[in-house]
CSV table of C-alpha atoms in Angstrom, one decimal:
chain,number,residue,atom,x,y,z
A,1362,MET,CA,118.2,-23.8,64.7
A,1363,THR,CA,121.3,-26.0,64.5
A,1364,GLY,CA,120.7,-27.1,60.9
A,1365,GLU,CA,120.6,-30.8,61.9
A,1366,PRO,CA,117.4,-32.8,61.3
A,1367,GLU,CA,115.4,-33.5,64.4
A,1368,ASP,CA,115.3,-37.1,65.6
A,1369,PRO,CA,111.9,-38.5,64.6
A,1370,GLY,CA,112.2,-41.0,67.4
A,1371,PRO,CA,111.6,-44.7,67.2
A,1372,ARG,CA,109.8,-46.0,64.3
A,1373,PRO,CA,106.1,-46.8,64.8
A,1374,THR,CA,105.3,-50.4,65.5
A,1375,PRO,CA,103.0,-52.0,62.9
A,1376,GLY,CA,99.5,-52.3,64.2
A,1377,VAL,CA,100.1,-49.4,66.7
A,1378,PRO,CA,98.4,-46.1,65.8
A,1379,VAL,CA,100.6,-43.1,65.1
A,1380,ASP,CA,99.9,-40.0,67.0
A,1381,GLY,CA,98.8,-36.8,65.4
A,1382,ARG,CA,102.1,-35.0,65.5
A,1383,ARG,CA,104.0,-37.5,63.6
A,1384,ARG,CA,101.2,-37.7,61.1
A,1385,ARG,CA,101.3,-34.0,60.5
A,1386,TRP,CA,105.1,-34.2,59.9
A,1387,ALA,CA,104.7,-37.0,57.4
A,1388,VAL,CA,102.1,-35.1,55.4
A,1389,ARG,CA,104.2,-31.9,55.5
A,1390,ALA,CA,107.2,-33.8,54.3
A,1391,ARG,CA,105.3,-35.3,51.4
A,1392,THR,CA,104.0,-31.9,50.4
A,1393,LEU,CA,107.5,-30.3,50.5
A,1394,GLY,CA,108.9,-33.2,48.5
A,1395,ASP,CA,106.3,-32.9,45.8
A,1396,ALA,CA,106.8,-29.1,45.6
A,1397,ALA,CA,110.6,-29.6,45.4
A,1398,ARG,CA,110.3,-32.2,42.6
A,1399,SER,CA,107.9,-29.9,40.7
A,1400,ARG,CA,110.3,-26.9,41.0
A,1401,THR,CA,113.2,-29.1,39.9
A,1402,ARG,CA,111.4,-30.3,36.8
A,1403,ARG,CA,110.5,-26.8,35.8
A,1404,PHE,CA,114.0,-25.6,36.4
A,1405,TRP,CA,115.5,-28.5,34.4
A,1406,ALA,CA,113.0,-27.9,31.5
A,1407,GLY,CA,114.0,-24.2,31.3
A,1408,ALA,CA,117.7,-24.7,31.7
A,1409,GLN,CA,118.1,-27.7,29.3
A,1410,PRO,CA,118.3,-25.5,26.1
A,1411,THR,CA,121.0,-23.4,27.6
A,1412,LEU,CA,122.9,-26.5,28.9
A,1413,ARG,CA,122.8,-28.1,25.4
A,1414,GLN,CA,124.6,-25.1,24.0
A,1415,LEU,CA,127.3,-25.4,26.7
A,1416,TRP,CA,127.7,-29.1,26.3
A,1417,TRP,CA,131.0,-30.3,24.7
A,1418,THR,CA,130.2,-32.1,21.5
A,1419,GLU,CA,132.8,-33.9,19.4
A,1420,GLU,CA,131.9,-33.5,15.7
A,1421,PRO,CA,132.9,-36.3,13.3
A,1422,PRO,CA,136.2,-35.7,11.5
A,1423,THR,CA,136.0,-34.0,8.2
A,1424,ARG,CA,137.4,-36.0,5.3
A,1425,VAL,CA,140.2,-34.2,3.4
A,1426,THR,CA,141.0,-35.3,-0.1
A,1427,THR,CA,144.7,-35.5,-0.8
A,1428,VAL,CA,145.8,-35.1,-4.5
A,1429,ASP,CA,149.2,-35.8,-6.0
A,1430,ARG,CA,150.5,-35.8,-9.5
A,1431,ARG,CA,153.2,-38.2,-10.7
A,1432,PHE,CA,155.1,-38.3,-14.0
A,1433,LEU,CA,156.0,-41.7,-15.6
A,1434,GLU,CA,159.0,-42.7,-17.6
A,1435,PRO,CA,158.1,-42.7,-21.4
A,1436,LEU,CA,156.4,-46.0,-22.4
A,1437,VAL,CA,157.7,-47.5,-25.6
A,1438,VAL,CA,155.1,-49.3,-27.8
A,1439,PRO,CA,155.8,-50.7,-31.3
A,1440,ALA,CA,154.1,-49.1,-34.3
A,1441,GLN,CA,152.8,-50.8,-37.4
A,1442,GLY,CA,155.4,-53.0,-38.9
A,1443,GLN,CA,157.3,-53.6,-35.6
A,1444,VAL,CA,160.2,-51.5,-36.9
A,1445,TYR,CA,159.6,-48.1,-35.4
A,1446,VAL,CA,158.1,-47.2,-32.0
A,1447,PHE,CA,156.0,-44.5,-30.3
A,1448,GLY,CA,156.8,-42.8,-27.1
A,1449,VAL,CA,153.8,-42.5,-24.7
A,1450,ARG,CA,154.2,-40.1,-21.9
A,1451,ALA,CA,151.7,-40.2,-19.1
A,1452,THR,CA,150.8,-38.2,-16.0
A,1453,PHE,CA,148.9,-39.8,-13.2
A,1454,THR,CA,146.7,-37.8,-10.9
A,1455,TRP,CA,146.2,-39.6,-7.6
A,1456,SER,CA,143.5,-38.7,-5.1
A,1457,SER,CA,142.1,-40.2,-1.9
A,1458,ASP,CA,140.0,-39.1,1.0
A,1459,THR,CA,140.6,-42.2,3.2
A,1460,ALA,CA,144.4,-42.3,3.4
A,1461,ARG,CA,146.3,-40.4,6.0
A,1462,PRO,CA,148.6,-37.7,4.6
A,1463,GLU,CA,151.8,-39.3,6.1
A,1464,LEU,CA,151.0,-42.6,4.3
A,1465,PHE,CA,149.7,-41.1,1.0
A,1466,GLY,CA,153.1,-41.3,-0.8
A,1467,TRP,CA,153.7,-44.9,0.2
A,1468,TYR,CA,150.3,-45.9,-1.2
A,1469,VAL,CA,151.0,-44.1,-4.5
A,1470,ASP,CA,154.3,-45.8,-4.9
A,1471,TYR,CA,152.6,-49.1,-4.2
A,1472,PHE,CA,149.7,-48.6,-6.8
A,1473,GLN,CA,151.6,-46.7,-9.6
A,1474,PRO,CA,153.3,-49.8,-11.2
A,1475,GLN,CA,149.9,-51.4,-11.6
A,1476,ALA,CA,148.5,-48.3,-13.3
A,1477,ALA,CA,151.6,-48.0,-15.6
A,1478,GLN,CA,151.3,-51.7,-16.7
A,1479,ARG,CA,147.6,-51.1,-17.3
A,1480,LEU,CA,148.2,-48.1,-19.5
A,1481,HIS,CA,151.1,-49.8,-21.3
A,1482,ARG,CA,149.0,-52.8,-22.2
A,1483,LEU,CA,146.2,-50.6,-23.6
A,1484,ALA,CA,148.7,-48.4,-25.6
A,1485,ALA,CA,150.4,-51.4,-27.2
A,1486,ARG,CA,147.1,-52.8,-28.3
A,1487,CYS,CA,146.1,-49.5,-30.0
A,1488,ALA,CA,149.5,-48.9,-31.7
A,1489,VAL,CA,149.7,-52.2,-33.6
A,1490,GLU,CA,147.7,-50.8,-36.6
A,1491,VAL,CA,148.9,-47.2,-36.6
A,1492,PRO,CA,151.7,-46.1,-39.0
A,1493,PRO,CA,154.9,-44.8,-37.2
A,1494,HIS,CA,154.5,-41.3,-38.7
A,1495,ARG,CA,151.0,-40.6,-37.3
A,1496,PRO,CA,151.2,-39.9,-33.6
A,1497,ARG,CA,148.0,-37.9,-33.6
A,1498,GLU,CA,146.1,-40.9,-34.9
A,1499,LEU,CA,147.4,-43.0,-32.1
A,1500,LEU,CA,146.5,-40.4,-29.5
A,1501,ALA,CA,142.9,-40.3,-30.8
A,1502,THR,CA,142.7,-44.1,-30.8
A,1503,LEU,CA,144.1,-44.3,-27.3
A,1504,THR,CA,141.8,-41.6,-25.9
A,1505,ALA,CA,138.8,-43.4,-27.4
A,1506,ALA,CA,139.9,-46.7,-25.9
A,1507,LEU,CA,140.3,-45.1,-22.5
A,1508,ALA,CA,136.8,-43.6,-22.7
A,1509,ALA,CA,135.1,-46.8,-24.0
A,1510,ASP,CA,137.0,-49.9,-22.8
A,1511,ASP,CA,138.7,-48.7,-19.6
A,1512,PRO,CA,137.2,-45.3,-18.5
A,1513,PRO,CA,139.0,-43.4,-15.7
A,1514,PRO,CA,139.2,-42.8,-12.9
A,1515,TRP,CA,140.9,-46.1,-12.1
A,1516,THR,CA,140.2,-47.3,-8.5
A,1517,TYR,CA,142.7,-49.1,-6.3
A,1518,ALA,CA,142.0,-50.3,-2.8
A,1519,ARG,CA,144.1,-51.8,0.1
A,1520,GLY,CA,142.1,-52.6,3.2
A,1521,GLU,CA,139.9,-49.6,4.0
A,1522,VAL,CA,142.0,-47.2,1.9
A,1523,THR,CA,140.9,-46.4,-1.6
A,1524,PHE,CA,142.7,-44.4,-4.3
A,1525,ALA,CA,141.5,-42.9,-7.6
A,1526,CYS,CA,143.9,-42.5,-10.6
A,1527,GLU,CA,143.2,-40.4,-13.7
A,1528,PRO,CA,145.8,-40.8,-16.6
A,1529,ASP,CA,146.7,-38.0,-19.0
A,1530,VAL,CA,148.7,-39.2,-22.0
A,1531,THR,CA,150.6,-37.7,-24.9
A,1532,VAL,CA,152.2,-39.5,-27.9
A,1533,HIS,CA,155.6,-38.6,-29.4
A,1534,LEU,CA,157.5,-39.7,-32.6
A,1535,ASP,CA,160.4,-42.0,-32.7
A,1536,GLU,CA,163.7,-40.1,-33.2
A,1537,ARG,CA,164.5,-41.9,-36.4
A,1538,VAL,CA,161.1,-41.1,-37.9
A,1539,ARG,CA,161.6,-37.5,-36.8
A,1540,ARG,CA,164.8,-37.2,-38.7
A,1541,LEU,CA,163.2,-38.7,-41.8
A,1542,LEU,CA,160.2,-36.2,-41.6
A,1543,GLN,CA,162.3,-33.1,-40.9
A,1544,PRO,CA,163.1,-32.2,-44.6
A,1545,TYR,CA,159.4,-32.6,-45.5
A,1546,TRP,CA,158.3,-30.3,-42.7
A,1547,GLU,CA,160.9,-27.7,-43.5
A,1548,GLN,CA,159.7,-27.5,-47.1
A,1549,ARG,CA,156.1,-27.3,-46.0
A,1550,ILE,CA,156.8,-24.6,-43.4
A,1551,ALA,CA,158.7,-22.6,-46.1
A,1552,LEU,CA,155.7,-22.9,-48.5
A,1553,GLU,CA,153.3,-21.8,-45.9
A,1554,CYS,CA,155.4,-18.8,-45.0
A,1555,GLU,CA,155.5,-17.8,-48.7
A,1556,ARG,CA,151.7,-18.1,-48.9
A,1557,ASP,CA,151.2,-16.1,-45.8
A,1558,LEU,CA,153.6,-13.4,-47.1
A,1559,ALA,CA,151.7,-13.1,-50.4
A,1560,ARG,CA,148.4,-12.9,-48.5
A,1561,ARG,CA,149.7,-10.1,-46.3
A,1562,ARG,CA,151.1,-8.2,-49.3
A,1563,ALA,CA,147.7,-8.4,-51.0
A,1564,ALA,CA,145.9,-7.2,-47.8
A,1565,TYR,CA,148.4,-4.3,-47.4
A,1566,ALA,CA,148.0,-3.2,-51.0
A,1567,GLN,CA,144.2,-3.3,-50.8
A,1568,GLU,CA,144.3,-1.3,-47.5
A,1569,HIS,CA,146.4,1.5,-49.1
A,1570,GLY,CA,144.4,1.7,-52.2
A,1571,HIS,CA,146.8,-0.2,-54.5
A,1572,ASP,CA,145.1,-3.1,-56.0
A,1573,ALA,CA,147.3,-6.1,-56.3
A,1574,PRO,CA,147.9,-7.1,-60.0
A,1575,PRO,CA,145.7,-10.0,-60.8
A,1576,GLU,CA,147.3,-13.1,-61.9
A,1577,PRO,CA,147.0,-13.5,-65.7
A,1578,PRO,CA,144.7,-16.3,-66.7
A,1579,ARG,CA,146.4,-19.4,-68.0
A,1580,PRO,CA,145.5,-20.2,-71.7
A,1581,GLU,CA,143.6,-23.3,-72.0
A,1582,PRO,CA,144.9,-25.8,-74.6
A,1583,THR,CA,143.0,-25.6,-77.9
A,1584,ARG,CA,141.3,-28.6,-79.2
A,1585,PRO,CA,140.6,-29.2,-83.0
A,1586,ASP,CA,137.1,-28.6,-84.1
A,1587,PRO,CA,136.1,-31.6,-86.3
A,1588,THR,CA,133.4,-29.6,-88.0
A,1589,ARG,CA,135.7,-26.8,-89.1
A,1590,ARG,CA,137.0,-26.9,-92.7
A,1591,ASP,CA,140.1,-25.4,-94.2
A,1592,PRO,CA,139.1,-22.1,-95.9
A,1593,ALA,CA,141.7,-22.7,-98.7
A,1594,ASP,CA,140.3,-26.1,-99.6
A,1595,PRO,CA,136.7,-26.8,-98.3
A,1596,SER,CA,136.9,-30.3,-99.6
A,1597,ARG,CA,140.0,-31.1,-97.5
A,1598,PRO,CA,139.4,-32.6,-94.0
A,1599,PRO,CA,140.2,-30.5,-90.9
A,1600,ARG,CA,143.8,-30.2,-89.9
A,1601,ALA,CA,145.4,-31.8,-86.9
A,1602,PRO,CA,146.5,-29.6,-84.0
A,1603,GLY,CA,150.2,-29.6,-85.1
A,1604,GLU,CA,149.7,-29.5,-88.8
A,1605,ARG,CA,150.8,-26.4,-90.7
A,1606,PRO,CA,148.4,-24.8,-93.2
A,1607,PRO,CA,149.1,-25.3,-96.9
A,1608,ARG,CA,150.8,-22.5,-98.9
A,1609,THR,CA,148.5,-20.4,-101.1
A,1610,THR,CA,151.3,-18.3,-102.8
A,1611,PRO,CA,154.3,-19.5,-104.8
A,1612,ASP,CA,157.6,-19.7,-103.0
A,1613,PRO,CA,159.6,-16.4,-103.0
A,1614,PRO,CA,162.9,-16.2,-105.0
A,1615,VAL,CA,164.9,-16.4,-101.8
A,1616,GLU,CA,163.5,-19.8,-101.1
A,1617,THR,CA,164.0,-21.1,-104.6
A,1618,PHE,CA,166.7,-23.7,-104.8
A,1619,THR,CA,169.3,-23.2,-107.6
A,1620,PRO,CA,172.1,-25.7,-107.9
A,1621,LEU,CA,175.7,-24.3,-108.0
A,1622,GLU,CA,177.7,-24.4,-111.2
A,1623,PRO,CA,180.7,-26.9,-111.3
A,1624,LEU,CA,184.0,-25.3,-110.3
A,1625,LEU,CA,186.4,-24.4,-113.1
A,1626,PRO,CA,190.0,-25.9,-112.9
A,1627,PRO,CA,192.6,-23.5,-111.6
A,1628,PRO,CA,194.7,-21.6,-114.1
A,1629,ASP,CA,198.2,-22.6,-115.1
A,1630,PRO,CA,201.1,-21.0,-113.2
A,1631,PRO,CA,203.2,-18.3,-115.0
A,1632,PRO,CA,206.5,-19.3,-116.6
A,1633,SER,CA,208.5,-17.5,-114.0
A,1634,ALA,CA,207.0,-19.6,-111.3
A,1635,ARG,CA,208.0,-22.8,-113.2
A,1636,ARG,CA,211.7,-22.0,-113.4
A,1637,PRO,CA,213.8,-24.0,-111.0
A,1638,ARG,CA,215.7,-22.2,-108.4
A,1639,SER,CA,219.5,-22.3,-108.6
């Protein structure tokens, strides 16, 4: 066998009968072809699961969320009266899962002025009715306004890139108001330290079996009883709170007033004293 197909010869002419040899070769070829196709289908059905595991599949890219935190310059908003101000310090947390890492900072620099203006407008509206010495009240009002009127996260978009911004704010006093409040807070801190020291002393004395001396009760101011009569004179009306009781005994001799006798004239000088000196 040379491995080359045999020459089937010239094609049969239509209408001319084919001899038996060629007919047998045609039947045998169809049989072998059907058998080969059947084996191929069975082989492909058995090998397909293994081939699926070996196939190269490109999975969709996983989204990575990039987060950055930026600190703003203090925002100055006027307090009640338009004389003093509050300092609002904010921290913005930016996040995005659609921006490329190399362009993330550029987008943050582009969106941050808009977010700062948005926060400044809200803080100025909340600080109009707050006294300048109550930063905690402004912080509570601003937090409530952020939760109700303009809840975070704030969303910003440019094309197919979207960013989320979450602000975190703190409120500080004006330096002039701080200097005015400093003596008051120094006195308050001193009083609280004294009270804490007294409490610790009482606890130490109680722990070591020495009871702390109780504080003497303060006498309550007496009020006159309108139904009480003077025992010396029942017919007399009750005395007022500052009135002294009447005397029931005569005055002692010491207290008796005796007028002094008139002074006698001085005696005459002796004769020797009246002689003129030579």
